[in-house]
PDB file of C-alpha atoms in Angstrom:
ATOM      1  CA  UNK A  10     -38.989  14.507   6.315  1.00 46.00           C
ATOM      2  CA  UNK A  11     -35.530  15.372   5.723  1.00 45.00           C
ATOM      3  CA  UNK A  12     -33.625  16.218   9.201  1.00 45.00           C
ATOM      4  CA  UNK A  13     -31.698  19.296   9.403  1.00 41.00           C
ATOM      5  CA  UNK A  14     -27.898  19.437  10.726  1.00 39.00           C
ATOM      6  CA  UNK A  15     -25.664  21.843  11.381  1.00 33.00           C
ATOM      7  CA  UNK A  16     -22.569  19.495  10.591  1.00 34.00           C
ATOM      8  CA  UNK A  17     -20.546  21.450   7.808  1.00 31.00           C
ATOM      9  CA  UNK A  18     -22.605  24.080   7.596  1.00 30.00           C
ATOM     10  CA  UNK A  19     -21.532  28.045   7.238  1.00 28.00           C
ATOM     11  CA  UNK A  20     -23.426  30.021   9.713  1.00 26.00           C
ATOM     12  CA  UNK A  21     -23.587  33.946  10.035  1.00 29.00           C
ATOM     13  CA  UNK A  22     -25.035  35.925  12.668  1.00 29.00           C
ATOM     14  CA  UNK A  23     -24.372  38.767  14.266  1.00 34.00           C
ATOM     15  CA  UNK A  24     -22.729  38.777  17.667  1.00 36.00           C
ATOM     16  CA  UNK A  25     -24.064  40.738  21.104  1.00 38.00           C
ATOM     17  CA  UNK A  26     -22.285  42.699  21.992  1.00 42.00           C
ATOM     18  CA  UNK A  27     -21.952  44.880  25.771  1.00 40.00           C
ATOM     19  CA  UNK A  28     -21.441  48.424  25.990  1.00 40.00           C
ATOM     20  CA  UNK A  29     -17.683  50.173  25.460  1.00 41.00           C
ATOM     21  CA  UNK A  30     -15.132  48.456  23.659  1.00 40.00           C
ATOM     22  CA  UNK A  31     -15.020  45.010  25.224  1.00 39.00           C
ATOM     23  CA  UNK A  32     -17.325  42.511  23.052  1.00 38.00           C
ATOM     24  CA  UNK A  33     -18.235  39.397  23.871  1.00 40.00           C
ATOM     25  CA  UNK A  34     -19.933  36.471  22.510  1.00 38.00           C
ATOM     26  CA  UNK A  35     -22.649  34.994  25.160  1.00 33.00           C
ATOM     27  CA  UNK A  36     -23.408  31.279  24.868  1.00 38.00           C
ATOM     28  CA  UNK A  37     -24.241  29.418  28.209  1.00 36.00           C
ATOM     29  CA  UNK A  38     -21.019  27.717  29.787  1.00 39.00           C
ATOM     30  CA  UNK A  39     -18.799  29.615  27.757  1.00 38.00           C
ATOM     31  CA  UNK A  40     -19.617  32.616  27.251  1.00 38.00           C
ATOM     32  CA  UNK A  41     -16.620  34.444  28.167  1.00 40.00           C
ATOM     33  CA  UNK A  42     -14.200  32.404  26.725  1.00 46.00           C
ATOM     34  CA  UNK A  43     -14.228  34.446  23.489  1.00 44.00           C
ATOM     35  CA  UNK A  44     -13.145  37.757  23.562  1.00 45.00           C
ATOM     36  CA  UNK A  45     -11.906  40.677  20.905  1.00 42.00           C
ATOM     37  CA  UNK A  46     -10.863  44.644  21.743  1.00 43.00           C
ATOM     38  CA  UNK A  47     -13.202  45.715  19.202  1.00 46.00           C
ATOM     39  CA  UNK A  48     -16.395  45.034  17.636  1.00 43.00           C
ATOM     40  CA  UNK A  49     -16.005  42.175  15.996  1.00 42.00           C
ATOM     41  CA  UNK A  50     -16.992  40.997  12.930  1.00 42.00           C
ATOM     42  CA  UNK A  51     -20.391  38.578  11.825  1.00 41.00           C
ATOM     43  CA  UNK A  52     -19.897  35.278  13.804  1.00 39.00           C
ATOM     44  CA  UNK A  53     -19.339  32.206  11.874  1.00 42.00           C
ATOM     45  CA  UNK A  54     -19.838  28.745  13.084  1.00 41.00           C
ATOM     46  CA  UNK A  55     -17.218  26.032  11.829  1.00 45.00           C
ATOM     47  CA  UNK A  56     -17.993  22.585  11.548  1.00 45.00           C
ATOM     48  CA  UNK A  57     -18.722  21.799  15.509  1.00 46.00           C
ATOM     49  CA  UNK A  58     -21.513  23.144  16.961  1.00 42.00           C
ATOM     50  CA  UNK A  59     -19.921  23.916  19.829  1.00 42.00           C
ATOM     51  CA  UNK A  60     -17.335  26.205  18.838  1.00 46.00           C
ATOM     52  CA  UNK A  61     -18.566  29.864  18.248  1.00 49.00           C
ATOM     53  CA  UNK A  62     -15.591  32.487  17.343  1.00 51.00           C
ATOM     54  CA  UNK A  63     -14.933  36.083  16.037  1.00 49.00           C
ATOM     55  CA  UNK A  64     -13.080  36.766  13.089  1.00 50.00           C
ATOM     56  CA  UNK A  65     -11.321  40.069  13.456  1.00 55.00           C
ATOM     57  CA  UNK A  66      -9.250  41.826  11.047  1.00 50.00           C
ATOM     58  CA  UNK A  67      -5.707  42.754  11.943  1.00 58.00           C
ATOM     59  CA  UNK A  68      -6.005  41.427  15.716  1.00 70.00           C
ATOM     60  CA  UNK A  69      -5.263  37.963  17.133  1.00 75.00           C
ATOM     61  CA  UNK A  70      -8.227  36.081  18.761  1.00 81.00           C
ATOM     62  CA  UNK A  71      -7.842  36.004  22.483  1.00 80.00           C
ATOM     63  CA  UNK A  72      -9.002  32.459  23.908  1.00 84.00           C
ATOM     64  CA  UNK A  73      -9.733  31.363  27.204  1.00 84.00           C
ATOM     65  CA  UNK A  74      -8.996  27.861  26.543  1.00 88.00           C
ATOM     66  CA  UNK A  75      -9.513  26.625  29.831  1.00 88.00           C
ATOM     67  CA  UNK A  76     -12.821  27.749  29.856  1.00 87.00           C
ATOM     68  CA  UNK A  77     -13.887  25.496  26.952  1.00 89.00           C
ATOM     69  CA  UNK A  78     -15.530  22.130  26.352  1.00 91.00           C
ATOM     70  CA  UNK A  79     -12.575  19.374  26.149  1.00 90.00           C
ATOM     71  CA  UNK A  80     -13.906  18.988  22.707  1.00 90.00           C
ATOM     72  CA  UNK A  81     -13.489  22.118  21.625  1.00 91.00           C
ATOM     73  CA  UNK A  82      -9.815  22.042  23.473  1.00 92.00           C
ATOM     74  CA  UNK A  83      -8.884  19.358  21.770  1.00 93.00           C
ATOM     75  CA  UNK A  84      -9.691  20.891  18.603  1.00 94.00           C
ATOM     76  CA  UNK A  85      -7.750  23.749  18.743  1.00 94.00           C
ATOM     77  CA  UNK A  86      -4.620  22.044  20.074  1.00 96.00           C
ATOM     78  CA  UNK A  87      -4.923  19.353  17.695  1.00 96.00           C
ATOM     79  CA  UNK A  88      -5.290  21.523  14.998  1.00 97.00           C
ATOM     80  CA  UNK A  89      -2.501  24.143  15.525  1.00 97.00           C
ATOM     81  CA  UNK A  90       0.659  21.957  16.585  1.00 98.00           C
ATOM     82  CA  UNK A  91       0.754  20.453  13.448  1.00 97.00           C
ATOM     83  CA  UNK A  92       2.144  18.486  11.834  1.00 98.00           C
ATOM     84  CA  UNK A  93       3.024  15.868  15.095  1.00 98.00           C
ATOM     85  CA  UNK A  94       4.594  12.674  14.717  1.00 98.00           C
ATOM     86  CA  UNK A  95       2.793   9.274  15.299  1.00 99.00           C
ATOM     87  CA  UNK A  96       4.177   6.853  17.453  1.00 99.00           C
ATOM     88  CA  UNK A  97       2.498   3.040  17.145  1.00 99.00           C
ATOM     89  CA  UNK A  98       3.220   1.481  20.129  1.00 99.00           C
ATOM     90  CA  UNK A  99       3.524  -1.854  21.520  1.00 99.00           C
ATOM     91  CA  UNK A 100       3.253  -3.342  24.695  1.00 98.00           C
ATOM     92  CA  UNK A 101       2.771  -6.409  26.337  1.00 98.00           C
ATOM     93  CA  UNK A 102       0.442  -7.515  29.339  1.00 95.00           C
ATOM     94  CA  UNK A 103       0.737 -11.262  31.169  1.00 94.00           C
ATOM     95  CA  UNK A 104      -3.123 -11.373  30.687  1.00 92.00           C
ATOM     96  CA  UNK A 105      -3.630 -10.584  27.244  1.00 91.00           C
ATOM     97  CA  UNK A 106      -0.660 -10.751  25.369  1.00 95.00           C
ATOM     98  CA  UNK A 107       0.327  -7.794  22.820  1.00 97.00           C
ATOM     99  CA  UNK A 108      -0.914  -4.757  22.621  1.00 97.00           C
ATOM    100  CA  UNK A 109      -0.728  -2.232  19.529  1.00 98.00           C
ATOM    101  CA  UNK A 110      -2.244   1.714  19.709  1.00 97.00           C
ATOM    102  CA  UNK A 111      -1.520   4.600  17.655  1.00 98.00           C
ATOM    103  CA  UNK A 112      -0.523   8.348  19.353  1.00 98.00           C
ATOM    104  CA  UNK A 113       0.302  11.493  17.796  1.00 98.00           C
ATOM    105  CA  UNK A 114       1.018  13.578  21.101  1.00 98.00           C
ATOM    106  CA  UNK A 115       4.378  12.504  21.177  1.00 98.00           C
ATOM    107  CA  UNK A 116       8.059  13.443  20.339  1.00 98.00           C
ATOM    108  CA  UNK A 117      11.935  13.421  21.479  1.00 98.00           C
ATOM    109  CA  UNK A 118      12.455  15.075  24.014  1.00 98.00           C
ATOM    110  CA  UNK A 119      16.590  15.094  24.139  1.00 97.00           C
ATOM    111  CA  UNK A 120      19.470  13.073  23.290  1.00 97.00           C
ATOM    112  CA  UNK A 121      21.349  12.528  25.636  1.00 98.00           C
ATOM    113  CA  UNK A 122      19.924  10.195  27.400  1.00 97.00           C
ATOM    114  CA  UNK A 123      18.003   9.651  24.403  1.00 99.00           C
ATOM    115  CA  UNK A 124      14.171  10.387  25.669  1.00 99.00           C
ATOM    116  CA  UNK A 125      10.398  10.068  24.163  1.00 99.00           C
ATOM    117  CA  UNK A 126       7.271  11.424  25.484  1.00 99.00           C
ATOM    118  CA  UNK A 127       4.361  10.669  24.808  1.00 99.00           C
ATOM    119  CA  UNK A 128       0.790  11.687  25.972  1.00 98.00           C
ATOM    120  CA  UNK A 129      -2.043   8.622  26.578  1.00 96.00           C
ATOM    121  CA  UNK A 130      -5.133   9.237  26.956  1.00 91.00           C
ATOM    122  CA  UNK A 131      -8.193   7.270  28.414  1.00 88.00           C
ATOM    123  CA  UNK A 132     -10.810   5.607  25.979  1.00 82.00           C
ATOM    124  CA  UNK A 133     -12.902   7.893  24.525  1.00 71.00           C
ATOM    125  CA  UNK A 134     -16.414   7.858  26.054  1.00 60.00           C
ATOM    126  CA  UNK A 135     -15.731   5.285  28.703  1.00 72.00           C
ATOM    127  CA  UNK A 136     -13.314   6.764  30.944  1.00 76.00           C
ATOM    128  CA  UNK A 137     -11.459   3.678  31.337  1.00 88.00           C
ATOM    129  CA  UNK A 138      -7.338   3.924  30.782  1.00 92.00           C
ATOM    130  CA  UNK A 139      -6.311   2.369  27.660  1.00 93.00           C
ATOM    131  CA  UNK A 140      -4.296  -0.948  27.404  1.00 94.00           C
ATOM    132  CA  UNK A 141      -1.177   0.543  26.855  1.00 96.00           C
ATOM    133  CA  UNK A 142      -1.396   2.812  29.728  1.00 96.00           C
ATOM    134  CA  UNK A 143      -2.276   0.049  32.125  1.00 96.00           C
ATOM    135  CA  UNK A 144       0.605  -1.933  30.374  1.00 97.00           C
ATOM    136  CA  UNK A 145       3.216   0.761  30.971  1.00 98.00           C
ATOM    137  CA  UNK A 146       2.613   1.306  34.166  1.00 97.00           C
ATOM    138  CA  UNK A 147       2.589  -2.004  35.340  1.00 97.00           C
ATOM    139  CA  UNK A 148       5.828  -3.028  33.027  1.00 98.00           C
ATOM    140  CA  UNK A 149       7.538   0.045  32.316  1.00 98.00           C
ATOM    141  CA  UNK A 150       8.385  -0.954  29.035  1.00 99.00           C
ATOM    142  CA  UNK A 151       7.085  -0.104  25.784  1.00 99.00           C
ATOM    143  CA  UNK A 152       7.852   0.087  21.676  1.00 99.00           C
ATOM    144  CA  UNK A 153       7.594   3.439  19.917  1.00 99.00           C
ATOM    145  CA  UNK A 154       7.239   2.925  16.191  1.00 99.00           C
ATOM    146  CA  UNK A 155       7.080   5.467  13.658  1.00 99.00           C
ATOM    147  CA  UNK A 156       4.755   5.536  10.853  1.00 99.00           C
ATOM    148  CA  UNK A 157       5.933   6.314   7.360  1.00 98.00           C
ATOM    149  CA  UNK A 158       3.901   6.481   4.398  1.00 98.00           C
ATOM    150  CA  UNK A 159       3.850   2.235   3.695  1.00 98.00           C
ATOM    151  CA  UNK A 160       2.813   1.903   7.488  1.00 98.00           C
ATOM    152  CA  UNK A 161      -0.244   3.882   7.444  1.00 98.00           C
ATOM    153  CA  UNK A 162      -2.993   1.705   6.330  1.00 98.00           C
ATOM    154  CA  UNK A 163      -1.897  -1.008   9.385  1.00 98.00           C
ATOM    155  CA  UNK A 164      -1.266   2.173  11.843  1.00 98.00           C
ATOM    156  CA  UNK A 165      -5.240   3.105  11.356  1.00 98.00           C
ATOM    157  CA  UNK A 166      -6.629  -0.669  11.846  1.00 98.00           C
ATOM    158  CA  UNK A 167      -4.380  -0.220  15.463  1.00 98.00           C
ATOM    159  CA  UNK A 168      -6.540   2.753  16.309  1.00 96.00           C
ATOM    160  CA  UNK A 169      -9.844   0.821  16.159  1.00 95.00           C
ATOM    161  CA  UNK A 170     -11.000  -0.432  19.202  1.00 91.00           C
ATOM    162  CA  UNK A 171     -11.525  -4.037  19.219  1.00 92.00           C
ATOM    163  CA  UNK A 172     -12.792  -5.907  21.675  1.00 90.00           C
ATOM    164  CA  UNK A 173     -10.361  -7.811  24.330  1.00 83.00           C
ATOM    165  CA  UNK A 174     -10.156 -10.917  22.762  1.00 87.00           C
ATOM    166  CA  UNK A 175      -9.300  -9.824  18.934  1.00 93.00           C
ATOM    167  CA  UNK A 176      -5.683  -8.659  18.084  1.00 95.00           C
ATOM    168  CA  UNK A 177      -5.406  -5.242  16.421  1.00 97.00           C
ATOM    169  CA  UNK A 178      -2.031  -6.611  14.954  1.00 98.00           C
ATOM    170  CA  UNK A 179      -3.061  -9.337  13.299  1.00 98.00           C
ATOM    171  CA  UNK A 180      -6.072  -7.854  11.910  1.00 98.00           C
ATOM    172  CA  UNK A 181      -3.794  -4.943  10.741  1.00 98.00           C
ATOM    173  CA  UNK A 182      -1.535  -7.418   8.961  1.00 98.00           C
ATOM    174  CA  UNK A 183       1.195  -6.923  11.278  1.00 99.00           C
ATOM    175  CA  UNK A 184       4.370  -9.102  12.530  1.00 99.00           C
ATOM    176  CA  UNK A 185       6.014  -9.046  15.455  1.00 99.00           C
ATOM    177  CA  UNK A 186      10.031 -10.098  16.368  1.00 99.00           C
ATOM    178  CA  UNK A 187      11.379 -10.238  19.239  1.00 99.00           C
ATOM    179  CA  UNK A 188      12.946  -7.151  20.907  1.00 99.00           C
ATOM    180  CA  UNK A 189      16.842  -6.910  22.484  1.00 99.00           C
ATOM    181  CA  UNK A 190      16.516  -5.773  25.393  1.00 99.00           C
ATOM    182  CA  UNK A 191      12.579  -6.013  26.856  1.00 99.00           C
ATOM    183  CA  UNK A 192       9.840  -8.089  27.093  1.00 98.00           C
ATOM    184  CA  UNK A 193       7.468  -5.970  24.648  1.00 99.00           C
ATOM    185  CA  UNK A 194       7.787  -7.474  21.091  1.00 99.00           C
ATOM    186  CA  UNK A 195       8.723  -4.783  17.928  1.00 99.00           C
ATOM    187  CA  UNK A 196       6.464  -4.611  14.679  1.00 99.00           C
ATOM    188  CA  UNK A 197       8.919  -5.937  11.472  1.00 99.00           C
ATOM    189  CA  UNK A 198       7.119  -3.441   9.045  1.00 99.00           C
ATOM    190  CA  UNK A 199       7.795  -0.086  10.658  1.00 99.00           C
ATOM    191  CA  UNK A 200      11.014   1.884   9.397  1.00 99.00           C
ATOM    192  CA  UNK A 201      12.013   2.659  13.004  1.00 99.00           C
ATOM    193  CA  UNK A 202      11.489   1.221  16.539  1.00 99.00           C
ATOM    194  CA  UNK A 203      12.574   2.230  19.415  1.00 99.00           C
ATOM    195  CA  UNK A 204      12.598   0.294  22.590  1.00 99.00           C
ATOM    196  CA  UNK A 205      11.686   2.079  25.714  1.00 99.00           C
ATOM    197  CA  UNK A 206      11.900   1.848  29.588  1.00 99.00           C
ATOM    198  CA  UNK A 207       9.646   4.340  31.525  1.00 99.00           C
ATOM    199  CA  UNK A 208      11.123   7.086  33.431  1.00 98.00           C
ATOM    200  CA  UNK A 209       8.177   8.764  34.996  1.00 98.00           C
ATOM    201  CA  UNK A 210       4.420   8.813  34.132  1.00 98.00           C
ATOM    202  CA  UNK A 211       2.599  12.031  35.008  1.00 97.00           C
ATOM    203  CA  UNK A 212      -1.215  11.938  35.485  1.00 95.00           C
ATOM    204  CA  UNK A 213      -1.944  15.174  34.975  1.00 95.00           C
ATOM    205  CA  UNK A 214      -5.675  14.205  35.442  1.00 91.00           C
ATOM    206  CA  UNK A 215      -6.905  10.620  35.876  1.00 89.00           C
ATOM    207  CA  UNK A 216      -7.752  10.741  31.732  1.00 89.00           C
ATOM    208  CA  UNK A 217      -4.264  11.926  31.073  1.00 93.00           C
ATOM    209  CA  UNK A 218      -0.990  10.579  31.369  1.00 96.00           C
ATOM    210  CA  UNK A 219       2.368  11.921  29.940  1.00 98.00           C
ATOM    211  CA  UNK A 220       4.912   9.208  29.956  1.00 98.00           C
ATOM    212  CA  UNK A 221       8.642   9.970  29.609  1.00 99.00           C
ATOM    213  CA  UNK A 222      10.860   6.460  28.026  1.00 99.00           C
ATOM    214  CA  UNK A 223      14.182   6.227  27.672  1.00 99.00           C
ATOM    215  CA  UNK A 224      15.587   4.768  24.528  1.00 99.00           C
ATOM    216  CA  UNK A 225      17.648   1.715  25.026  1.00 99.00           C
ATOM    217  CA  UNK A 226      17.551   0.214  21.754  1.00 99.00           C
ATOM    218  CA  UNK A 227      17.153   1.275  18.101  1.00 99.00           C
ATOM    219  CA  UNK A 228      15.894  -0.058  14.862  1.00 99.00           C
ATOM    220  CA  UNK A 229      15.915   1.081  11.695  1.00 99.00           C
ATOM    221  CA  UNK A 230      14.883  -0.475   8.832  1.00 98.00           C
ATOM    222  CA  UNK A 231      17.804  -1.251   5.949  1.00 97.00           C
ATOM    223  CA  UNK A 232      18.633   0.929   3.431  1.00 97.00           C
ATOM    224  CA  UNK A 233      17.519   4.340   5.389  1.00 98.00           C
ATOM    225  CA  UNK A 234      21.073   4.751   7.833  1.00 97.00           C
ATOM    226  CA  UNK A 235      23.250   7.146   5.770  1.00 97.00           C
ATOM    227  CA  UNK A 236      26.747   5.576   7.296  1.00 95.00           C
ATOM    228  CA  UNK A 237      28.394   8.751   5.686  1.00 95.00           C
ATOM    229  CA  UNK A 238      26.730  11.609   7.377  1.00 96.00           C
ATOM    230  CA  UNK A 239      25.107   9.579  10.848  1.00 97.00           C
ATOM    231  CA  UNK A 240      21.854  10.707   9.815  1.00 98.00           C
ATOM    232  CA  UNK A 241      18.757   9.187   8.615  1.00 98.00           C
ATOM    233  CA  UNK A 242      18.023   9.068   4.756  1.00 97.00           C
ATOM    234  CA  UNK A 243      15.284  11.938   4.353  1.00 96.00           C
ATOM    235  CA  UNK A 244      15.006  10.663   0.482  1.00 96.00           C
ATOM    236  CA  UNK A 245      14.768   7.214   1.053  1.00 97.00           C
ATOM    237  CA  UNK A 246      12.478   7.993   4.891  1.00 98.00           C
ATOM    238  CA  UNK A 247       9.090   9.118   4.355  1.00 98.00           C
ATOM    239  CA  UNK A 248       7.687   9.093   7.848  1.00 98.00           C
ATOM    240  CA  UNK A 249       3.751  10.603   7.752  1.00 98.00           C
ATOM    241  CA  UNK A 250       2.521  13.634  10.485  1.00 98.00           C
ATOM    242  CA  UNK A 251      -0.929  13.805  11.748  1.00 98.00           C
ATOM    243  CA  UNK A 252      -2.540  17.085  11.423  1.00 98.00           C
ATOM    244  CA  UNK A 253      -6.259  16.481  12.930  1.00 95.00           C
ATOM    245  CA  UNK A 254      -9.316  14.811  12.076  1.00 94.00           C
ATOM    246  CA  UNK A 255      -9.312  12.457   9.076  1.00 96.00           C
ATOM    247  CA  UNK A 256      -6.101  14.628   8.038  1.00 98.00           C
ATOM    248  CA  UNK A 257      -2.661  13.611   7.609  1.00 98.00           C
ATOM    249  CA  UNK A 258       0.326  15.125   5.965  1.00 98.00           C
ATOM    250  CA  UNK A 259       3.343  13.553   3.941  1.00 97.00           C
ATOM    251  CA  UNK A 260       7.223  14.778   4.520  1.00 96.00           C
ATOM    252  CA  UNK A 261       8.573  14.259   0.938  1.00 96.00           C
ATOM    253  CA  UNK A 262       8.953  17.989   0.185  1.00 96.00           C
ATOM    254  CA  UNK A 263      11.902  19.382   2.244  1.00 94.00           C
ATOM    255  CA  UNK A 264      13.841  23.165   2.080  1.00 95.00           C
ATOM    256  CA  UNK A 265      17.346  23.752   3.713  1.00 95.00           C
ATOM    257  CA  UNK A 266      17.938  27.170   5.937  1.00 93.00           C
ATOM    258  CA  UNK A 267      21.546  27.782   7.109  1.00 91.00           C
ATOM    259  CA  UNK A 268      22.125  29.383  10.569  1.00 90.00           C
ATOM    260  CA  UNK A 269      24.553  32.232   9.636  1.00 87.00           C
ATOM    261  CA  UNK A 270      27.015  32.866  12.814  1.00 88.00           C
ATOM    262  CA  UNK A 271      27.160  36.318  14.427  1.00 85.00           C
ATOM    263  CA  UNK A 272      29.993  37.382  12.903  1.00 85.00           C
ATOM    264  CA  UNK A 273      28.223  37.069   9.379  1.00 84.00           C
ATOM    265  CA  UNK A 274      24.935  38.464  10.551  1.00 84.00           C
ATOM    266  CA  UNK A 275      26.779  41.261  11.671  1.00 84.00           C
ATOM    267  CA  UNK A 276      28.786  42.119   8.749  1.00 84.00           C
ATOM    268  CA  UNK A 277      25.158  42.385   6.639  1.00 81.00           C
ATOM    269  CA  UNK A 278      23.112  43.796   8.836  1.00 76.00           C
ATOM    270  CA  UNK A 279      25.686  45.628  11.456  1.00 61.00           C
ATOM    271  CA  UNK A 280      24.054  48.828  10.503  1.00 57.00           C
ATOM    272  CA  UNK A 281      20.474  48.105  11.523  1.00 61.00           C
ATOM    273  CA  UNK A 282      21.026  46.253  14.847  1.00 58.00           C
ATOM    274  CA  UNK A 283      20.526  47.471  18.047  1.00 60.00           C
ATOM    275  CA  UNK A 284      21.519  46.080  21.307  1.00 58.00           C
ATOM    276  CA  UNK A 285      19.623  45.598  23.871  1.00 55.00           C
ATOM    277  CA  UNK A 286      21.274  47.976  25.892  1.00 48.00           C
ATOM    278  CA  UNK A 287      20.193  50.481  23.322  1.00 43.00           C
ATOM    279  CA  UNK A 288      23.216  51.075  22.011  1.00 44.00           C
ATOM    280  CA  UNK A 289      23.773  52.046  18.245  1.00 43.00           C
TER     281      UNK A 289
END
């Protein structure tokens, strides 16, 4: 007998809805955490089972995120700050060596001193912190790599989770070099590496951690510094963003905007602005 799914599947129904304006769409737990000014218009069901929505025409969809499934959080946060960056990092623990682990909540966060954040979470389904969480907070140093385009295969062979006594780097193909100024080894292949002491780690919950490391060393593969202009190569760097799911995104295309000063603004538009004062 073949089973029936609801994975992928298109479904339309037609929503409850209360009396007066407000409607709502009633599912037990979260029943209130969708919610339009109007009558909305048929329900469709996307892809997760879980996550029931209105489609409304010429309104934005309020969402009581909090009042969601973390699943369902996660997709919708994962899915709208897009593209993010992915930082591969290593780490190293006395009692089993290195460690390697992809994230893609993560960014700078300034200059100046030159800071990284990143956002670890536990292991999915077991509740248990991951290596490089227990390794940062008992070293407080780490290795953010980035991942361009000739990284990526290695980068996704980091993210599977092997058991304690198998090496995600060397079954990724990886090498390791020594770093310049801590303990935690740097992966030769990536285009840049940055070597990190922790500033503060945050548990927002005991499944989340947001870890702030300052840079103290850089790397960057040769052939991608631009000695001219101080910055990076963007035709010769071709880091990848992760967008969610199985999805990923490439950064070869780029477009240039200019950042006209006042002055300039003013002389084309002058006679359209007004200030906030309410002055013409």
């Amino acid at each position: 007998m073949k089973r029936r799914t609801t994975e992928h599947r298109l479904l339309r129904c037609d929503a409850p809805r209360r009396p007066g304006r407000d409607a709502r769409l009633y599912r037990p737990g979260i029943h209130t955490a969708f919610r339009a000014r109007r009558r909305p218009a048929p329900l469709r069901r996307l892809g997760s089972p879980a996550l029931l929505i209105f489609f409304l025409k010429g309104l934005h969809l309020e969402i009581d995120i909090q009042s969601l499934p973390p699943a369902d959080q996660y997709r919708l946060i994962s899915s709208t700050v897009v593209p993010r960056p992915i930082a591969l990092i290593t780490t190293y623990s006395e009692r089993t060596g290195h460690n390697a682990a992809p994230f893609s909540f993560f960014n700078a966060m300034g200059e100046n001193p030159p800071v990284l954040a990143i956002g670890l979470e536990d292991k999915r389904g077991s509740g248990d912190l991951k290596d490089t969480t227990i390794n940062i907070k008992q070293t407080g140093e780490f290795v953010v790599h980035l991942v361009d385009e000739a990284l990526a295969a290695a980068m996704n062979v980091c993210a599977i989770g092997f058991p304690p006594d198998v090496s995600e780097i060397e079954q990724a193909g990886l090498t390791l070099t020594p770093s310049s100024k801590i303990k935690p080894q740097r992966i030769v292949q990536a285009p840049v590496a940055f070597e990190c002491r922790k500033i503060a780690m945050i548990e927002v919950n005991p499944h989340r951690h947001i870890t702030l490391g300052e840079v103290v060393r850089m790397h960057v593969r040769d052939g991608l510094f631009d000695m001219a202009t101080g910055y990076i190569d963007p035709d010769k760097y071709h880091p990848i963003g992760r967008m969610f799911g199985r999805l990923y995104t490439q950064t070869r295309q780029h477009f240039e905007m200019e950042v006209p000063d006042y002055e300039a603004w003013l002389a084309g538009n002058g006679a359209t602005i007004k200030s906030s004062g309410g002055m013409d």
